[in-house]
PDB file of C-alpha atoms and ligand atoms in Angstrom:
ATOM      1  CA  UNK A   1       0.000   0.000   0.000  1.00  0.00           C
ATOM      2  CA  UNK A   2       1.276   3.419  -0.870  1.00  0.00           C
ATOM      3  CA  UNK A   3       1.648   5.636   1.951  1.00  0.00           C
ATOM      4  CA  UNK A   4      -0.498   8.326   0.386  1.00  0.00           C
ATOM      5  CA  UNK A   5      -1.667  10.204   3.536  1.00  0.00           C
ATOM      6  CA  UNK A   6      -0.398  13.596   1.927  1.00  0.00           C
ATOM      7  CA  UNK A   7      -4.537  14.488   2.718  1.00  0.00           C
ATOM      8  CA  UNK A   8      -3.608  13.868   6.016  1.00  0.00           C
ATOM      9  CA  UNK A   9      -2.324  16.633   8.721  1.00  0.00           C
ATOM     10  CA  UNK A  10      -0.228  16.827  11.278  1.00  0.00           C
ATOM     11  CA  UNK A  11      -0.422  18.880  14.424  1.00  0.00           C
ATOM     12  CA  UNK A  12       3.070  18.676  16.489  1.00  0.00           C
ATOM     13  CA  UNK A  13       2.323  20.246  19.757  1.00  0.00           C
ATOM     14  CA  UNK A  14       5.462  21.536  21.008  1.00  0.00           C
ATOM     15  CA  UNK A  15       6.829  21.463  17.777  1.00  0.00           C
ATOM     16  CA  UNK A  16       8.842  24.566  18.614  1.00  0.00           C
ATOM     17  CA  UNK A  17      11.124  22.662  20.435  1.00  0.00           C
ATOM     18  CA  UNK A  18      14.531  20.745  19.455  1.00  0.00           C
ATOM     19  CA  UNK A  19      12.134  17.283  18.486  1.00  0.00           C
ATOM     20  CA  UNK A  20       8.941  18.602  17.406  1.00  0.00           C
ATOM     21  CA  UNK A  21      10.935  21.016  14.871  1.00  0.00           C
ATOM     22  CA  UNK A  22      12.874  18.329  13.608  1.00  0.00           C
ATOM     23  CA  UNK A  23      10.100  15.437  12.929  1.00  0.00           C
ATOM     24  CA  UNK A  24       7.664  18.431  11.426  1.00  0.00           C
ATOM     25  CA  UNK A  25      10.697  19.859   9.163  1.00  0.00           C
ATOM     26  CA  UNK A  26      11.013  16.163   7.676  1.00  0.00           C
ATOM     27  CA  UNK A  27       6.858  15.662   7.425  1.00  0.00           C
ATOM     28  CA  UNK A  28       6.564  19.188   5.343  1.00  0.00           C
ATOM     29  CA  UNK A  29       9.360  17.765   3.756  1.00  0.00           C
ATOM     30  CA  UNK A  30       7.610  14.868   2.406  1.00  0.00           C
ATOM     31  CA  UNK A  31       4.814  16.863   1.861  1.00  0.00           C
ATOM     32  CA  UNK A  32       2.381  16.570   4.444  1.00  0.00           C
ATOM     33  CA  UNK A  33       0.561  19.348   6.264  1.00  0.00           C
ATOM     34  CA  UNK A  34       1.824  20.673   8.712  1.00  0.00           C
ATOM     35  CA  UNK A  35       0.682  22.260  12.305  1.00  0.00           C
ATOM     36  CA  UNK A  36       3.073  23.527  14.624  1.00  0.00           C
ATOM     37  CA  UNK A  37       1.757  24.113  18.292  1.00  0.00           C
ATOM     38  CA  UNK A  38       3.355  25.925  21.117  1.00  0.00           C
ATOM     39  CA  UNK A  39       1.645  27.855  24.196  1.00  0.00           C
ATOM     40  CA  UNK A  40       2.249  30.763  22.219  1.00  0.00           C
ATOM     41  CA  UNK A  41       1.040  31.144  18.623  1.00  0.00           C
ATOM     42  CA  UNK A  42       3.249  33.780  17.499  1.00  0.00           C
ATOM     43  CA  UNK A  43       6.080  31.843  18.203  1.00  0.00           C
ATOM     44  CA  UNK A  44       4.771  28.439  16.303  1.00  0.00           C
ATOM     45  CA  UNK A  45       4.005  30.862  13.737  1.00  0.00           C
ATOM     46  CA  UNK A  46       7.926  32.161  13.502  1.00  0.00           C
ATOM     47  CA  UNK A  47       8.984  27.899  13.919  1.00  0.00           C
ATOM     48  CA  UNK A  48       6.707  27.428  10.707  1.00  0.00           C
ATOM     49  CA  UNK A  49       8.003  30.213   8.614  1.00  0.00           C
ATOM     50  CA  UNK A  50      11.888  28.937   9.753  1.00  0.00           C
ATOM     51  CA  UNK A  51      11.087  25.405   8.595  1.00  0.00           C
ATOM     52  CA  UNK A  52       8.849  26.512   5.340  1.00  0.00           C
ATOM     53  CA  UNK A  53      12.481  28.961   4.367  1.00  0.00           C
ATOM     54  CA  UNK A  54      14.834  26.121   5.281  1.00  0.00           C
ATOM     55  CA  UNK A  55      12.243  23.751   2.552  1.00  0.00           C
ATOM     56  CA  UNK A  56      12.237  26.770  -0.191  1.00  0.00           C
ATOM     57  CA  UNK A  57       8.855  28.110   0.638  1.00  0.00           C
ATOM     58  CA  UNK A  58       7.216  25.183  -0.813  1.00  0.00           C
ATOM     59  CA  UNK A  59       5.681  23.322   1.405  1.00  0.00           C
ATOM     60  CA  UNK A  60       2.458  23.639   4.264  1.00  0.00           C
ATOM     61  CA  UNK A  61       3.457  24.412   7.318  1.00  0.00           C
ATOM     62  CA  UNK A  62       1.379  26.818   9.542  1.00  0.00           C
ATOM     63  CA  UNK A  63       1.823  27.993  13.390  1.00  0.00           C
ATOM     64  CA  UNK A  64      -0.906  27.767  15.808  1.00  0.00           C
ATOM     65  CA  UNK A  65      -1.906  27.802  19.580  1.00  0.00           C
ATOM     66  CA  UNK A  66      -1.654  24.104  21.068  1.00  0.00           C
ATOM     67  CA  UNK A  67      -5.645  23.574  21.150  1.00  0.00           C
ATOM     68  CA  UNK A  68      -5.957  25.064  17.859  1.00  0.00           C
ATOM     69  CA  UNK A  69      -3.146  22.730  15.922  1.00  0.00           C
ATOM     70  CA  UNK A  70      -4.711  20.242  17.476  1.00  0.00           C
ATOM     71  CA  UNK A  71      -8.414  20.845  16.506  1.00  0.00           C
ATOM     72  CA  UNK A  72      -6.884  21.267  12.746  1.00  0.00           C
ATOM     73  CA  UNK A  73      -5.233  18.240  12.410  1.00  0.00           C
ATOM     74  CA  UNK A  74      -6.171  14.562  11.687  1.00  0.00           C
ATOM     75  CA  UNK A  75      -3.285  13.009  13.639  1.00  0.00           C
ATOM     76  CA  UNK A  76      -1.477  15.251  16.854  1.00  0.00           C
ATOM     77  CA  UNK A  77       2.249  14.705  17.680  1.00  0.00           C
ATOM     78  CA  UNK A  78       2.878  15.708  21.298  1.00  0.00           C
ATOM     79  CA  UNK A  79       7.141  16.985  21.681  1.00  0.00           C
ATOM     80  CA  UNK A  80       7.154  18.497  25.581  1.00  0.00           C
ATOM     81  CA  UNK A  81       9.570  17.988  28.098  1.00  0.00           C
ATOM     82  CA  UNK A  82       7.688  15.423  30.864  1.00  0.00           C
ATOM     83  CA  UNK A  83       7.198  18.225  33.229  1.00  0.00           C
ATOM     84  CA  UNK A  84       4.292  19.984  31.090  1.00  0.00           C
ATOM     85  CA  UNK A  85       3.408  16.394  29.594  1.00  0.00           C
ATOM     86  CA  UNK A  86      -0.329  16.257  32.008  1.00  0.00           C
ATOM     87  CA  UNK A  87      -1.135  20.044  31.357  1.00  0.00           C
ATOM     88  CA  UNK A  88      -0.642  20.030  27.745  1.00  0.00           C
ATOM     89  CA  UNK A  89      -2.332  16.742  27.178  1.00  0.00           C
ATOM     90  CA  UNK A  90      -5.100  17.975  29.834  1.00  0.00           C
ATOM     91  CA  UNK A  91      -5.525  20.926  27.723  1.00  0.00           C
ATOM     92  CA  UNK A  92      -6.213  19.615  24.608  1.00  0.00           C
ATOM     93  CA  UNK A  93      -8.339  16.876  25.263  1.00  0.00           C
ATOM     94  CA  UNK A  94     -11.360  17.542  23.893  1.00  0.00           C
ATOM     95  CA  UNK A  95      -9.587  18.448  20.623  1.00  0.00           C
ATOM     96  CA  UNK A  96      -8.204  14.558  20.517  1.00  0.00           C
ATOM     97  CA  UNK A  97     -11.103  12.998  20.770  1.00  0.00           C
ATOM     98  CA  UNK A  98     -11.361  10.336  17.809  1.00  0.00           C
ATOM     99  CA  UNK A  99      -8.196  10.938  16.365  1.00  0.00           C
ATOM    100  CA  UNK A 100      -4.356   9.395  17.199  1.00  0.00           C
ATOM    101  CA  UNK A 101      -2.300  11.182  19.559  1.00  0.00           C
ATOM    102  CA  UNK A 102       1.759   9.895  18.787  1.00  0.00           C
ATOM    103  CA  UNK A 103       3.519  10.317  22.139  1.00  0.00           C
ATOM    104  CA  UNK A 104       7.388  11.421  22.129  1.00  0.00           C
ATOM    105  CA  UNK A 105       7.567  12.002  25.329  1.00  0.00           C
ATOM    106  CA  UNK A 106      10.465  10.414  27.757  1.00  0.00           C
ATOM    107  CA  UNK A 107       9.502  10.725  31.340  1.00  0.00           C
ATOM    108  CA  UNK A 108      13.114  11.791  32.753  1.00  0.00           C
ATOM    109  CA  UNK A 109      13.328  13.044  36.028  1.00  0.00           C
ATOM    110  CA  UNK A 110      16.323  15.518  36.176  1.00  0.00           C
ATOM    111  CA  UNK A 111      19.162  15.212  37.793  1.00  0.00           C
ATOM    112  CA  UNK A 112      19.560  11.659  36.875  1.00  0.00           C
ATOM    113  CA  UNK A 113      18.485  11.511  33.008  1.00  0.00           C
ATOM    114  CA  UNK A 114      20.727   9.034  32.864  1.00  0.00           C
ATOM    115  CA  UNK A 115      18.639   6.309  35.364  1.00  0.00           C
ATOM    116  CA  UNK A 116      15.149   4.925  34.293  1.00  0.00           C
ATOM    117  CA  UNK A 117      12.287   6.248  36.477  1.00  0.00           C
ATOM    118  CA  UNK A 118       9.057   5.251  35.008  1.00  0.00           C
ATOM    119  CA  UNK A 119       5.819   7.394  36.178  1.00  0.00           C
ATOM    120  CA  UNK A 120       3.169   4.952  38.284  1.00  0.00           C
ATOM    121  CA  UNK A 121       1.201   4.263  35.097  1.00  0.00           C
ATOM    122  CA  UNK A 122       3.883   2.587  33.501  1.00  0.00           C
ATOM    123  CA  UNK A 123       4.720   5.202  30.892  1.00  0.00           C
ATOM    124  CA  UNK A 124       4.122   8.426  29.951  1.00  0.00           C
ATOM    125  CA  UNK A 125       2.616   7.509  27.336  1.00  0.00           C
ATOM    126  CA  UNK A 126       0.012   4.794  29.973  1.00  0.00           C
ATOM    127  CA  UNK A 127      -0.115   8.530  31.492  1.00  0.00           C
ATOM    128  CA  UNK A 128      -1.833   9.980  28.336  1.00  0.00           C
ATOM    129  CA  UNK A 129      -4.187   7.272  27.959  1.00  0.00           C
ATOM    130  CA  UNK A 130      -5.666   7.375  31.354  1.00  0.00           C
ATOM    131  CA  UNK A 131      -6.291  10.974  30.969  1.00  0.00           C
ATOM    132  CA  UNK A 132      -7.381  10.980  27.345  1.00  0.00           C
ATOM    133  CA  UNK A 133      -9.964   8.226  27.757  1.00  0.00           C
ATOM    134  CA  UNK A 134     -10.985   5.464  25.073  1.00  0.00           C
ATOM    135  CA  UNK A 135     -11.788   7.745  22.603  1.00  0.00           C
ATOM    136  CA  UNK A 136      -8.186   8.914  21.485  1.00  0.00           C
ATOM    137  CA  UNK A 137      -6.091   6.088  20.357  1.00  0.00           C
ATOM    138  CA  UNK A 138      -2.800   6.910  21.867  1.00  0.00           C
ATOM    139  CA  UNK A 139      -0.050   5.745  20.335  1.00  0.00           C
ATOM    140  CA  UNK A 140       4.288   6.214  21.502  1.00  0.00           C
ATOM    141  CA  UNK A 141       7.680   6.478  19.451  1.00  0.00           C
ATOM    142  CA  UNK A 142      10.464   8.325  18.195  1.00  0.00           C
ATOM    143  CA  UNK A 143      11.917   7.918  22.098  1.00  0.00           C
ATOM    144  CA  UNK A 144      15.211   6.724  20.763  1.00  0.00           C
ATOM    145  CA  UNK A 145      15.536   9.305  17.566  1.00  0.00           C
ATOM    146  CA  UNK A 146      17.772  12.232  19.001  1.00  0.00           C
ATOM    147  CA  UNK A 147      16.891  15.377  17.145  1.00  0.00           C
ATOM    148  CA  UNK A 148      20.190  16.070  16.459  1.00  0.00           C
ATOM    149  CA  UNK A 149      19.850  14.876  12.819  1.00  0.00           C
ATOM    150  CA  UNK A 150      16.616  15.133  11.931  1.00  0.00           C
ATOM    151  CA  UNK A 151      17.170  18.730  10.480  1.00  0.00           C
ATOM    152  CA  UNK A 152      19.712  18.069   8.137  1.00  0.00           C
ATOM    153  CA  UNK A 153      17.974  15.475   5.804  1.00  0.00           C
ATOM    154  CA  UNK A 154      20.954  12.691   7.340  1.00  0.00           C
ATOM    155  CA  UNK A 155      20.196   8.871   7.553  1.00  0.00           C
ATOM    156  CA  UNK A 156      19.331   8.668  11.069  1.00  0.00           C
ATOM    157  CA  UNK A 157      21.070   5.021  12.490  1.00  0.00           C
ATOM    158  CA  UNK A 158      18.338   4.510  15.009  1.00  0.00           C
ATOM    159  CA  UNK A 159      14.998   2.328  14.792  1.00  0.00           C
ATOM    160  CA  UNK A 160      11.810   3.592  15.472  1.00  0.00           C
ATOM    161  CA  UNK A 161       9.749   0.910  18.050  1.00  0.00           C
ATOM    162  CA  UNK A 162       6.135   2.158  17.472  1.00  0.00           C
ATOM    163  CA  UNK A 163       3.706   0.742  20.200  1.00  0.00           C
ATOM    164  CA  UNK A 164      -0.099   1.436  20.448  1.00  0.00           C
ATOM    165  CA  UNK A 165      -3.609   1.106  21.293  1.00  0.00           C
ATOM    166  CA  UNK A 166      -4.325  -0.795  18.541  1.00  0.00           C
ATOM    167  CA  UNK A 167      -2.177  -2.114  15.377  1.00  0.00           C
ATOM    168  CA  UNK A 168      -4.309  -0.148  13.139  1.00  0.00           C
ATOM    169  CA  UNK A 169      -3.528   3.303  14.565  1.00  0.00           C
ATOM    170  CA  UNK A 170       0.496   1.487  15.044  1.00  0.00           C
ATOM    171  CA  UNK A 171       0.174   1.332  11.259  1.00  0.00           C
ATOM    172  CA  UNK A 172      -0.869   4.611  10.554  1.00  0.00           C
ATOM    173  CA  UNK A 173       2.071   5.623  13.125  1.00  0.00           C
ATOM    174  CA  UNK A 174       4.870   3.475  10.761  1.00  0.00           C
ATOM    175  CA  UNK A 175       3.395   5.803   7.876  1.00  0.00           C
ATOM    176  CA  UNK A 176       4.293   8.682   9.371  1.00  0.00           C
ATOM    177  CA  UNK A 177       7.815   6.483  10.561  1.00  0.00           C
ATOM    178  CA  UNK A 178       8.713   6.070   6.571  1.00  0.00           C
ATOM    179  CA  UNK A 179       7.642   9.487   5.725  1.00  0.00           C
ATOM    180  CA  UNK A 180      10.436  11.276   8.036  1.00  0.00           C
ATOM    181  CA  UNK A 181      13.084   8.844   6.233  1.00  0.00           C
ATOM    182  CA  UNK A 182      13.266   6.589   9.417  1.00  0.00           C
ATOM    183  CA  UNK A 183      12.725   2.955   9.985  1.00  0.00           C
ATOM    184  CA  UNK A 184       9.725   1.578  12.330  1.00  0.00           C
ATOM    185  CA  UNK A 185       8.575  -1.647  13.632  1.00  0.00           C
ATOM    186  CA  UNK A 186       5.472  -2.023  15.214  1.00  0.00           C
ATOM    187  CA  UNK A 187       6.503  -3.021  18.317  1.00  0.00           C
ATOM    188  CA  UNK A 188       3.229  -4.290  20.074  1.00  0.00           C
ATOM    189  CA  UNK A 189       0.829  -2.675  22.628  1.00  0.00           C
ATOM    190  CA  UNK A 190       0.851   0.161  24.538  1.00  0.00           C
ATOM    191  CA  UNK A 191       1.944  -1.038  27.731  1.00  0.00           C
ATOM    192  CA  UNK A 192       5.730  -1.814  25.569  1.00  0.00           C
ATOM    193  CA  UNK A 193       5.923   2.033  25.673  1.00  0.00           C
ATOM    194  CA  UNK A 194       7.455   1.616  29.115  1.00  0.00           C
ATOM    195  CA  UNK A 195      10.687   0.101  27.273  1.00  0.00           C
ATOM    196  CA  UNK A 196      11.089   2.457  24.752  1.00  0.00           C
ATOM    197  CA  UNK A 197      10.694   5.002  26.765  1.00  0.00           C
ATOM    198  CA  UNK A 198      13.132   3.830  29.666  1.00  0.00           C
ATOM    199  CA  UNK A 199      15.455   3.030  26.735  1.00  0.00           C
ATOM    200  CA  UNK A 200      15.806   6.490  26.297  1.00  0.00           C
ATOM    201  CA  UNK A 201      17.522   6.624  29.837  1.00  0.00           C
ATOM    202  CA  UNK A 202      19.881   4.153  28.641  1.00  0.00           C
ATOM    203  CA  UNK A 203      21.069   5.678  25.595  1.00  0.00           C
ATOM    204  CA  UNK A 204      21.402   9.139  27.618  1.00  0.00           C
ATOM    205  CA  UNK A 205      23.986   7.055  29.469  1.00  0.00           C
ATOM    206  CA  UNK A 206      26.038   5.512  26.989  1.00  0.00           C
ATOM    207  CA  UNK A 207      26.017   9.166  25.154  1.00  0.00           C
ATOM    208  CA  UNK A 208      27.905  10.310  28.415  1.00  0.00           C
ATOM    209  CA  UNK A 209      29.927   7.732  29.192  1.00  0.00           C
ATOM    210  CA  UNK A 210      31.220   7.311  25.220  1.00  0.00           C
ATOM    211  CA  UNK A 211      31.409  10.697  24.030  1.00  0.00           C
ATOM    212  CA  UNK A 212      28.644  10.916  22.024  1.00  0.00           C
ATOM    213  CA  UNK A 213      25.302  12.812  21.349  1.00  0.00           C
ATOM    214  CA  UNK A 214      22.896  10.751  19.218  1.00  0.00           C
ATOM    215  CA  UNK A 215      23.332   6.517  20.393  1.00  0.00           C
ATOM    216  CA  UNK A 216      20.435   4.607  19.180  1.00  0.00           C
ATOM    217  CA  UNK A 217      19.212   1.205  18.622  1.00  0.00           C
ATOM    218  CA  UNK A 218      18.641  -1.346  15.718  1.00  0.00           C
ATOM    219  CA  UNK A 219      16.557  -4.421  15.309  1.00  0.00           C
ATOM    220  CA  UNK A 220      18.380  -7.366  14.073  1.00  0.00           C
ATOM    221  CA  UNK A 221      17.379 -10.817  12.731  1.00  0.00           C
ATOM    222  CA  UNK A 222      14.553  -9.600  10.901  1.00  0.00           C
ATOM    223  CA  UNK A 223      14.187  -8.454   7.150  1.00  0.00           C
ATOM    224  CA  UNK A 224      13.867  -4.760   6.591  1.00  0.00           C
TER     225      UNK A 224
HETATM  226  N1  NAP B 301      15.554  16.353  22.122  1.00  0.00           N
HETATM  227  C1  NAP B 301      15.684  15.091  21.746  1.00  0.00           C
HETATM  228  O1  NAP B 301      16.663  14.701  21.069  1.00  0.00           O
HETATM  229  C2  NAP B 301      14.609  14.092  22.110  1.00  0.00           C
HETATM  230  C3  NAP B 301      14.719  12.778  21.621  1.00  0.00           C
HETATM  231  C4  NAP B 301      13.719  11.858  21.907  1.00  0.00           C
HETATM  232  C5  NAP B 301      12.650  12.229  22.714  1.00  0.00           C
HETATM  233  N2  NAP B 301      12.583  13.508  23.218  1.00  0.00           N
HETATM  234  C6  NAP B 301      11.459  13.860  24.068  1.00  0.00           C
HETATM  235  O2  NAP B 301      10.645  14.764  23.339  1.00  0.00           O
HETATM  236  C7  NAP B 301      10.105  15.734  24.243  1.00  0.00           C
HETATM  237  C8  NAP B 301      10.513  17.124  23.756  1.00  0.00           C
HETATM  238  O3  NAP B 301      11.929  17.222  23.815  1.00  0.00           O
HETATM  239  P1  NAP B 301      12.658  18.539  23.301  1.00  0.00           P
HETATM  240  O4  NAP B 301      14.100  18.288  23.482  1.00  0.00           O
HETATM  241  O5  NAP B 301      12.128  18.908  21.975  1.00  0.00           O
HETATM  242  O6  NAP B 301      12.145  19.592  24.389  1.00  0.00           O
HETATM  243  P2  NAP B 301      12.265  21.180  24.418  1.00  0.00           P
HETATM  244  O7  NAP B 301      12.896  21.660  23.158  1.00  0.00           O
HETATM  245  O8  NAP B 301      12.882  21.550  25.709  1.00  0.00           O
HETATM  246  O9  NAP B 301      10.736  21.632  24.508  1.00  0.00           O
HETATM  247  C9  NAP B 301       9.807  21.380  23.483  1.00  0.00           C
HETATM  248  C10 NAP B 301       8.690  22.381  23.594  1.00  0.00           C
HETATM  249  O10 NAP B 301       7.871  22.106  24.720  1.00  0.00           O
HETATM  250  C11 NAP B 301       7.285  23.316  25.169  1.00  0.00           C
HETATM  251  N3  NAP B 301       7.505  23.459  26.609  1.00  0.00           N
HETATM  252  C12 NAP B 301       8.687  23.582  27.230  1.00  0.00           C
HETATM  253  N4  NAP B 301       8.513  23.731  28.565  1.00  0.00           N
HETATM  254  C13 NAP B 301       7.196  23.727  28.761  1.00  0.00           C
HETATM  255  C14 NAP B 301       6.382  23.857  29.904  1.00  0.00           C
HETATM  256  N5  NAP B 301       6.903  23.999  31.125  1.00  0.00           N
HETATM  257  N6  NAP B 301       5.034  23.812  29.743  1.00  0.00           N
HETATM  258  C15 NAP B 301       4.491  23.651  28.525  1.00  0.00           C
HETATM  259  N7  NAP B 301       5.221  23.527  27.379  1.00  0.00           N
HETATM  260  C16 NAP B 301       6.558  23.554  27.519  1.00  0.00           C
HETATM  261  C17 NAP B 301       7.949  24.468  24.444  1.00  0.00           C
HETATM  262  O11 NAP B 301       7.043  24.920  23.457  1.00  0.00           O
HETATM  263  P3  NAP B 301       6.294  26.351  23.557  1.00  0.00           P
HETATM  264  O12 NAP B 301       7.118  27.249  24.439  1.00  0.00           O
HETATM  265  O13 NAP B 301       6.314  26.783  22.137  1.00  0.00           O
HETATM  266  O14 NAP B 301       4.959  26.053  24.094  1.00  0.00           O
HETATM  267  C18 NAP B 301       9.162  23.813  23.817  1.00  0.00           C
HETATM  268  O15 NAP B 301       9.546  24.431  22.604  1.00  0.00           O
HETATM  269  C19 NAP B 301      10.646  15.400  25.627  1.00  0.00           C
HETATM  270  O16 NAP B 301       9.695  14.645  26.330  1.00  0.00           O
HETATM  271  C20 NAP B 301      11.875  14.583  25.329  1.00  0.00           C
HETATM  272  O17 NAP B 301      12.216  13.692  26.359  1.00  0.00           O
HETATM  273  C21 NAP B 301      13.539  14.444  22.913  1.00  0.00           C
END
């Protein structure tokens, strides 16, 4: 199946920061519309117009208010740090309903990024789910992807484990996976968010400890 979903929009709430800029530069990229959210609409408004001149001009990408980017759009990306993961999610919720909200978020507690300290739900994104209610699917990845590459078109050598509510919305996740040049595997329910999440911890640690600033992971033994 082609992954034709250019009629399909994206909100990325947060999507002035380091991640959400990066994974909504590669989706206008690719051609898909394009919702940046932030607290502050004037501000998603200047990420848009950065990312629409770094693409030539040609491409859809708009700034908006959180609730608003996410009332627009048919799927919502959610890029905050974990301390303003409940608010934000809290204050778009009505805007989710029926649609698929893709979790990014890592629930690190600083000082110790470094250790895995999963939230009583499991996951952050178990978190979003019990505040979003059945009728969001709520789906989790891009954990492992550091943004550090994601802005200058560069194979990225990390895998993308996509878990979700259901393996329909996990497949309309992988779209969005192959459409920002990445690879994805579906990797089960959304309770496996807790690993990829905590994983996140782990690379933070081997970044420190070997001198470097994007470790990932790869999948082996099965056929790309
Ligand atoms: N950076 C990475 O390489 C990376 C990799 C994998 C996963 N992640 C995860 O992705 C999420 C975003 O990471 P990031 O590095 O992109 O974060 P960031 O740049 O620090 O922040 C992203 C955006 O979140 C909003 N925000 C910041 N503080 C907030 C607050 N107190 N309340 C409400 N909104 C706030 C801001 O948008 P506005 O001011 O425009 O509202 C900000 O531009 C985190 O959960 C992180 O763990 C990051």
């Amino acid at each position: 199946m082609s992954d034709s979903l250019l009629l399909v929009s994206i909100a990325v709430l947060g999507g002035t920061g380091k991640e959400g800029k990066g994974l909504a530069y590669r989706w206008a990229k690719a051609g898909y519309h394009v919702y940046i959210g932030s607290r502050d609409p004037a501000k998603a408004g200047n990420t848009a117009r950065e990312i629409s001149d770094m693409l030539g001009g040609e491409v859809s990408v708009e700034g908006f208010g959180n609730a608003e980017a996410a009332k627009k759009a048919d799927i919502v990306i959610l890029t905050v740090p974990y301390a303003a993961h409940k608010d934000t999610i809290e204050s778009v919720k009505k805007d989710l309903q029926g649609k698929i909200l893709v979790d990014v978020t890592v629930p690190l507690v600083p000082p110790k990024v470094a250790t895995v300290q999963m939230p009583p739900d499991g996951s952050a994104a178990q978190e979003a789910l019990a505040i979003l209610g059945k009728g969001v699917e709520v789906c989790a990845a891009f954990q492992n992807i550091s943004h550090e590459h994601l802005l200058d078109n560069a194979d990225v050598d990390c895998d993308v484990l996509v878990t979700g509510t259901t393996k329909e919305a996990r497949a309309e996740v992988l779209k969005l996976v192959r459409a920002a040049k990445l690879h994805g595997w579906d990797a089960g329910p959304i309770e496996n968010s807790a690993v990829v999440e905590g994983l996140t911890s782990v690379l933070i640690g081997i970044n420190k400890k070997y001198g470097s600033s994007h470790a990932g992971i790869k999948i082996t033994g099965v056929d790309r």
